[in-house]
Amino acid sequence: AKLISILSLLLGTTITISSNHWAMAWTGLEINTLAILPLISKPHHPRAIEAATKYFLVQAAASTLLLFSCTTNALFTGQWDITQLTHPISCLLLTTAISTKLGLVPFHFWFPEVLQGSSLMTGLLLATAMKFPPITLFLLTSPSLNYTLLTIMAIASAALGGWAGLNQTQIRKILAFSSISHLGWMTIIIIYNHKLTLITFYLYCMMTAAIFLTLETTKSLKLSSMMAAWTKIPSLNAILMLALLSLAGLPPLTGFLPKWLIIQELTKQEMTSTATIIALLSLLGLFFYLRLAYCATITLPPNSANYMKQWQTNKPVNTLTTTLITLTITLLPLSPMI
């Protein structure tokens, strides 16, 4: 069943990103939604069932909006081609539909809840692979979208992604708000530079995958269990700190590269105030990444007498995890090639 779900995910993503007709793009998105539902609801737990229900309802509503948007466009212009979306009402509806699918502010409410109710590996799929088809549709239709609306949503996402993550103790919720914040960075540059949006998305996926796989290895789900996990694999926990700082965008780590390029591009487009605002908002995110990094490596639980020390594991760390973490930390010197 898991294999069928994964293959359906691949099929749905491929159909959406390779289609130029709205009906096929919609079909691909629907296949994706139906394929991920069994993976979310697999743990027989009320939280998992709740997450699957929320995910289904939100994605179904977004898909309906998308279908309504392209039908309206076909009614007024006679065009079913994805790149020929020209009617203003259709553009507005499409922006709403794709933002809901991605989890951009103000349509973000479902995402932290669904991620919190899923397992770490399903959460990784939701935060990375499931965002690829909607972003592709955004890229294809971006010339006809309302840029002012996109900029407002992007800045709101960067602000809320940083602000709401400040007082969270559940790691999956923190990573959900981090995802919303990164989506804001991708959206703000989407009209000016497609390649930059894709580079940001690929690097974000790589860094998030490294962190999720590390957390899966140490079985950490909240800050308190993260504090106690350092005895399992001390070296991996130390490197997790660097991966978190990379996701925050600190130089000289990989995560600094997309933020640097986006701010440079915004400045070239004479949007200095926007670049300044979004750069300042990333400091909010930096605070909770530092908090995670601090819990991962620098602090010990305050009541050392009352907590059970974990046994150091002899299980070797997955090769994929080590490769992704290495790339997460060391890719910045490649920036002149971009």
Short mmCIF file of N, CA and C in Angstrom, two decimals, residues 91-208:
data_model
loop_
_atom_site.label_atom_id
_atom_site.label_comp_id
_atom_site.label_asym_id
_atom_site.label_seq_id
_atom_site.Cartn_x
_atom_site.Cartn_y
_atom_site.Cartn_z
N CYS A 91 -7.43 35.00 -12.46
CA CYS A 91 -6.10 35.16 -11.85
C CYS A 91 -6.21 35.26 -10.32
N LEU A 92 -7.20 36.02 -9.86
CA LEU A 92 -7.40 36.18 -8.42
C LEU A 92 -7.78 34.85 -7.77
N LEU A 93 -8.71 34.11 -8.42
CA LEU A 93 -9.12 32.81 -7.89
C LEU A 93 -7.97 31.82 -7.88
N LEU A 94 -7.15 31.86 -8.94
CA LEU A 94 -6.02 30.93 -9.01
C LEU A 94 -5.01 31.24 -7.91
N THR A 95 -4.73 32.54 -7.69
CA THR A 95 -3.80 32.92 -6.62
C THR A 95 -4.30 32.39 -5.27
N THR A 96 -5.60 32.51 -5.03
CA THR A 96 -6.19 32.00 -3.78
C THR A 96 -6.04 30.48 -3.69
N ALA A 97 -6.36 29.78 -4.80
CA ALA A 97 -6.31 28.31 -4.80
C ALA A 97 -4.90 27.79 -4.54
N ILE A 98 -3.92 28.35 -5.27
CA ILE A 98 -2.53 27.86 -5.13
C ILE A 98 -1.98 28.23 -3.76
N SER A 99 -2.34 29.43 -3.26
CA SER A 99 -1.87 29.83 -1.92
C SER A 99 -2.42 28.89 -0.86
N THR A 100 -3.67 28.46 -1.04
CA THR A 100 -4.26 27.51 -0.08
C THR A 100 -3.54 26.17 -0.15
N LYS A 101 -3.22 25.74 -1.36
CA LYS A 101 -2.51 24.45 -1.52
C LYS A 101 -1.12 24.50 -0.89
N LEU A 102 -0.46 25.66 -1.03
CA LEU A 102 0.90 25.80 -0.50
C LEU A 102 0.91 26.06 1.00
N GLY A 103 -0.10 26.82 1.47
CA GLY A 103 -0.10 27.22 2.88
C GLY A 103 0.46 28.61 3.07
N LEU A 104 0.26 29.50 2.07
CA LEU A 104 0.69 30.89 2.22
C LEU A 104 -0.32 31.64 3.09
N VAL A 105 0.18 32.62 3.86
CA VAL A 105 -0.73 33.47 4.65
C VAL A 105 -1.63 34.22 3.68
N PRO A 106 -2.93 34.40 3.88
CA PRO A 106 -3.73 34.04 5.06
C PRO A 106 -4.41 32.68 4.97
N PHE A 107 -3.90 31.78 4.11
CA PHE A 107 -4.53 30.45 3.96
C PHE A 107 -3.63 29.36 4.54
N HIS A 108 -2.96 29.70 5.66
CA HIS A 108 -1.93 28.81 6.20
C HIS A 108 -2.42 27.95 7.37
N PHE A 109 -3.65 28.20 7.87
CA PHE A 109 -4.06 27.64 9.17
C PHE A 109 -3.96 26.11 9.23
N TRP A 110 -4.23 25.45 8.11
CA TRP A 110 -4.26 23.99 8.12
C TRP A 110 -2.86 23.37 8.25
N PHE A 111 -1.83 24.07 7.78
CA PHE A 111 -0.52 23.41 7.58
C PHE A 111 0.16 22.97 8.89
N PRO A 112 0.30 23.88 9.91
CA PRO A 112 0.95 23.41 11.15
C PRO A 112 0.17 22.28 11.81
N GLU A 113 -1.16 22.33 11.76
CA GLU A 113 -1.98 21.29 12.40
C GLU A 113 -1.79 19.94 11.72
N VAL A 114 -1.76 19.96 10.38
CA VAL A 114 -1.61 18.70 9.62
C VAL A 114 -0.21 18.12 9.84
N LEU A 115 0.79 18.99 9.85
CA LEU A 115 2.17 18.52 10.04
C LEU A 115 2.33 17.93 11.45
N GLN A 116 1.69 18.57 12.43
CA GLN A 116 1.77 18.09 13.82
C GLN A 116 1.11 16.72 13.97
N GLY A 117 0.06 16.46 13.17
CA GLY A 117 -0.64 15.19 13.27
C GLY A 117 -0.01 14.06 12.46
N SER A 118 1.00 14.39 11.65
CA SER A 118 1.62 13.37 10.78
C SER A 118 2.91 12.85 11.42
N SER A 119 3.38 11.71 10.91
CA SER A 119 4.70 11.22 11.34
C SER A 119 5.78 12.07 10.70
N LEU A 120 7.03 11.92 11.13
CA LEU A 120 8.11 12.78 10.61
C LEU A 120 8.32 12.58 9.12
N MET A 121 8.26 11.32 8.65
CA MET A 121 8.52 11.07 7.23
C MET A 121 7.38 11.60 6.35
N THR A 122 6.13 11.45 6.82
CA THR A 122 5.00 12.03 6.07
C THR A 122 5.07 13.54 6.10
N GLY A 123 5.50 14.08 7.25
CA GLY A 123 5.68 15.53 7.38
C GLY A 123 6.71 16.05 6.39
N LEU A 124 7.76 15.28 6.20
CA LEU A 124 8.79 15.66 5.21
C LEU A 124 8.20 15.74 3.81
N LEU A 125 7.37 14.75 3.45
CA LEU A 125 6.71 14.76 2.13
C LEU A 125 5.80 15.98 1.99
N LEU A 126 5.04 16.28 3.07
CA LEU A 126 4.10 17.41 3.02
C LEU A 126 4.84 18.74 2.89
N ALA A 127 5.99 18.84 3.55
CA ALA A 127 6.71 20.11 3.56
C ALA A 127 7.55 20.33 2.30
N THR A 128 7.84 19.25 1.55
CA THR A 128 8.72 19.40 0.38
C THR A 128 8.02 18.97 -0.92
N ALA A 129 7.86 17.65 -1.11
CA ALA A 129 7.37 17.13 -2.40
C ALA A 129 5.98 17.65 -2.76
N MET A 130 5.10 17.79 -1.76
CA MET A 130 3.71 18.20 -2.05
C MET A 130 3.62 19.67 -2.45
N LYS A 131 4.70 20.42 -2.23
CA LYS A 131 4.68 21.85 -2.59
C LYS A 131 5.18 22.08 -4.02
N PHE A 132 5.77 21.04 -4.62
CA PHE A 132 6.37 21.23 -5.95
C PHE A 132 5.34 21.49 -7.06
N PRO A 133 4.25 20.67 -7.16
CA PRO A 133 3.27 20.94 -8.24
C PRO A 133 2.61 22.33 -8.15
N PRO A 134 2.14 22.78 -6.94
CA PRO A 134 1.55 24.12 -6.91
C PRO A 134 2.55 25.22 -7.28
N ILE A 135 3.81 25.06 -6.85
CA ILE A 135 4.82 26.09 -7.19
C ILE A 135 5.06 26.12 -8.69
N THR A 136 5.01 24.94 -9.34
CA THR A 136 5.16 24.88 -10.80
C THR A 136 4.04 25.65 -11.48
N LEU A 137 2.80 25.48 -10.98
CA LEU A 137 1.67 26.21 -11.56
C LEU A 137 1.82 27.72 -11.34
N PHE A 138 2.33 28.10 -10.17
CA PHE A 138 2.61 29.52 -9.91
C PHE A 138 3.61 30.07 -10.92
N LEU A 139 4.66 29.29 -11.19
CA LEU A 139 5.70 29.72 -12.14
C LEU A 139 5.13 29.90 -13.54
N LEU A 140 4.29 28.94 -13.96
CA LEU A 140 3.74 28.98 -15.32
C LEU A 140 2.78 30.15 -15.52
N THR A 141 2.04 30.51 -14.45
CA THR A 141 1.02 31.56 -14.61
C THR A 141 1.51 32.92 -14.09
N SER A 142 2.74 32.98 -13.54
CA SER A 142 3.19 34.20 -12.85
C SER A 142 3.11 35.50 -13.67
N PRO A 143 3.33 35.49 -15.02
CA PRO A 143 3.25 36.78 -15.74
C PRO A 143 1.89 37.45 -15.63
N SER A 144 0.81 36.67 -15.46
CA SER A 144 -0.52 37.29 -15.44
C SER A 144 -1.09 37.48 -14.04
N LEU A 145 -0.30 37.14 -13.00
CA LEU A 145 -0.82 37.27 -11.64
C LEU A 145 -0.64 38.69 -11.11
N ASN A 146 -1.43 39.06 -10.10
CA ASN A 146 -1.36 40.39 -9.50
C ASN A 146 -0.15 40.47 -8.57
N TYR A 147 0.85 41.28 -8.97
CA TYR A 147 2.09 41.26 -8.21
C TYR A 147 1.96 41.91 -6.83
N THR A 148 1.13 42.94 -6.73
CA THR A 148 0.95 43.61 -5.42
C THR A 148 0.39 42.62 -4.40
N LEU A 149 -0.61 41.84 -4.83
CA LEU A 149 -1.21 40.84 -3.94
C LEU A 149 -0.17 39.80 -3.52
N LEU A 150 0.63 39.32 -4.49
CA LEU A 150 1.66 38.32 -4.19
C LEU A 150 2.68 38.88 -3.19
N THR A 151 3.09 40.15 -3.37
CA THR A 151 4.08 40.75 -2.47
C THR A 151 3.52 40.86 -1.06
N ILE A 152 2.26 41.30 -0.95
CA ILE A 152 1.64 41.43 0.40
C ILE A 152 1.59 40.06 1.07
N MET A 153 1.17 39.03 0.30
CA MET A 153 1.07 37.68 0.88
C MET A 153 2.45 37.14 1.27
N ALA A 154 3.45 37.44 0.44
CA ALA A 154 4.81 36.96 0.72
C ALA A 154 5.35 37.59 2.00
N ILE A 155 5.18 38.91 2.15
CA ILE A 155 5.69 39.58 3.36
C ILE A 155 4.91 39.10 4.59
N ALA A 156 3.59 38.92 4.43
CA ALA A 156 2.77 38.41 5.55
C ALA A 156 3.21 37.00 5.95
N SER A 157 3.55 36.17 4.94
CA SER A 157 4.01 34.80 5.24
C SER A 157 5.33 34.82 5.98
N ALA A 158 6.26 35.67 5.52
CA ALA A 158 7.57 35.76 6.19
C ALA A 158 7.38 36.25 7.62
N ALA A 159 6.45 37.21 7.82
CA ALA A 159 6.23 37.76 9.16
C ALA A 159 5.58 36.73 10.07
N LEU A 160 4.48 36.11 9.59
CA LEU A 160 3.76 35.17 10.44
C LEU A 160 4.57 33.90 10.68
N GLY A 161 5.30 33.45 9.65
CA GLY A 161 6.14 32.26 9.80
C GLY A 161 7.17 32.44 10.90
N GLY A 162 7.69 33.66 11.03
CA GLY A 162 8.66 33.93 12.10
C GLY A 162 7.98 34.16 13.44
N TRP A 163 6.87 34.92 13.40
CA TRP A 163 6.20 35.34 14.63
C TRP A 163 5.55 34.17 15.35
N ALA A 164 4.80 33.33 14.59
CA ALA A 164 4.03 32.25 15.22
C ALA A 164 4.94 31.12 15.72
N GLY A 165 6.14 31.01 15.16
CA GLY A 165 7.03 29.93 15.59
C GLY A 165 7.76 30.22 16.89
N LEU A 166 7.63 31.47 17.39
CA LEU A 166 8.46 31.88 18.54
C LEU A 166 8.15 31.09 19.81
N ASN A 167 6.87 30.84 20.09
CA ASN A 167 6.56 30.21 21.38
C ASN A 167 6.17 28.74 21.25
N GLN A 168 6.54 28.10 20.13
CA GLN A 168 6.20 26.68 19.94
C GLN A 168 7.22 25.78 20.64
N THR A 169 6.74 24.65 21.14
CA THR A 169 7.66 23.67 21.71
C THR A 169 7.69 22.38 20.90
N GLN A 170 6.70 22.19 20.01
CA GLN A 170 6.67 21.00 19.15
C GLN A 170 7.52 21.26 17.91
N ILE A 171 8.48 20.38 17.63
CA ILE A 171 9.43 20.63 16.54
C ILE A 171 8.73 20.64 15.19
N ARG A 172 7.73 19.75 15.00
CA ARG A 172 7.05 19.71 13.69
C ARG A 172 6.31 21.01 13.41
N LYS A 173 5.71 21.60 14.46
CA LYS A 173 5.02 22.89 14.25
C LYS A 173 6.02 23.99 13.92
N ILE A 174 7.17 23.97 14.59
CA ILE A 174 8.22 24.97 14.30
C ILE A 174 8.66 24.85 12.84
N LEU A 175 8.84 23.60 12.37
CA LEU A 175 9.26 23.40 10.97
C LEU A 175 8.14 23.79 10.00
N ALA A 176 6.88 23.67 10.42
CA ALA A 176 5.75 24.10 9.57
C ALA A 176 5.79 25.61 9.40
N PHE A 177 6.01 26.35 10.49
CA PHE A 177 6.08 27.81 10.39
C PHE A 177 7.32 28.24 9.61
N SER A 178 8.39 27.45 9.75
CA SER A 178 9.60 27.73 8.95
C SER A 178 9.29 27.57 7.47
N SER A 179 8.47 26.56 7.13
CA SER A 179 8.09 26.33 5.74
C SER A 179 7.27 27.50 5.19
N ILE A 180 6.33 28.01 6.01
CA ILE A 180 5.51 29.16 5.59
C ILE A 180 6.40 30.37 5.32
N SER A 181 7.38 30.58 6.20
CA SER A 181 8.30 31.71 6.04
C SER A 181 9.12 31.59 4.75
N HIS A 182 9.61 30.37 4.47
CA HIS A 182 10.39 30.17 3.24
C HIS A 182 9.54 30.34 1.99
N LEU A 183 8.27 29.94 2.08
CA LEU A 183 7.36 30.13 0.94
C LEU A 183 7.20 31.62 0.63
N GLY A 184 7.21 32.44 1.69
CA GLY A 184 7.15 33.88 1.48
C GLY A 184 8.34 34.37 0.66
N TRP A 185 9.52 33.87 0.98
CA TRP A 185 10.73 34.25 0.22
C TRP A 185 10.63 33.81 -1.24
N MET A 186 10.08 32.61 -1.46
CA MET A 186 9.96 32.12 -2.85
C MET A 186 8.95 32.94 -3.64
N THR A 187 7.83 33.31 -2.98
CA THR A 187 6.74 34.01 -3.68
C THR A 187 7.14 35.42 -4.07
N ILE A 188 7.98 36.06 -3.24
CA ILE A 188 8.26 37.48 -3.47
C ILE A 188 9.09 37.71 -4.74
N ILE A 189 9.80 36.65 -5.17
CA ILE A 189 10.70 36.82 -6.31
C ILE A 189 10.16 36.14 -7.57
N ILE A 190 8.97 35.51 -7.45
CA ILE A 190 8.51 34.58 -8.50
C ILE A 190 8.28 35.27 -9.85
N ILE A 191 7.89 36.54 -9.83
CA ILE A 191 7.60 37.22 -11.11
C ILE A 191 8.90 37.68 -11.77
N TYR A 192 9.89 38.09 -10.95
CA TYR A 192 11.12 38.65 -11.52
C TYR A 192 12.11 37.58 -11.97
N ASN A 193 12.18 36.47 -11.25
CA ASN A 193 13.22 35.49 -11.57
C ASN A 193 12.75 34.08 -11.20
N HIS A 194 12.30 33.33 -12.22
CA HIS A 194 11.81 31.96 -11.99
C HIS A 194 12.89 31.05 -11.44
N LYS A 195 14.09 31.20 -12.02
CA LYS A 195 15.18 30.28 -11.63
C LYS A 195 15.51 30.44 -10.15
N LEU A 196 15.44 31.68 -9.69
CA LEU A 196 15.77 31.94 -8.29
C LEU A 196 14.75 31.30 -7.36
N THR A 197 13.47 31.33 -7.77
CA THR A 197 12.43 30.66 -6.97
C THR A 197 12.72 29.16 -6.88
N LEU A 198 13.08 28.57 -8.01
CA LEU A 198 13.35 27.12 -8.02
C LEU A 198 14.60 26.77 -7.21
N ILE A 199 15.66 27.61 -7.32
CA ILE A 199 16.87 27.36 -6.53
C ILE A 199 16.53 27.41 -5.04
N THR A 200 15.75 28.44 -4.66
CA THR A 200 15.34 28.57 -3.24
C THR A 200 14.55 27.34 -2.81
N PHE A 201 13.64 26.88 -3.68
CA PHE A 201 12.81 25.71 -3.34
C PHE A 201 13.67 24.46 -3.19
N TYR A 202 14.59 24.24 -4.14
CA TYR A 202 15.44 23.03 -4.07
C TYR A 202 16.31 23.03 -2.82
N LEU A 203 16.91 24.19 -2.52
CA LEU A 203 17.78 24.26 -1.34
C LEU A 203 16.97 24.11 -0.06
N TYR A 204 15.76 24.70 -0.04
CA TYR A 204 14.89 24.56 1.13
C TYR A 204 14.53 23.08 1.34
N CYS A 205 14.19 22.38 0.24
CA CYS A 205 13.84 20.94 0.33
C CYS A 205 15.01 20.14 0.88
N MET A 206 16.21 20.45 0.39
CA MET A 206 17.40 19.71 0.82
C MET A 206 17.67 19.92 2.31
N MET A 207 17.59 21.17 2.76
CA MET A 207 17.87 21.46 4.18
C MET A 207 16.79 20.86 5.08
N THR A 208 15.53 20.97 4.66
CA THR A 208 14.43 20.43 5.46
C THR A 208 14.53 18.90 5.54
#
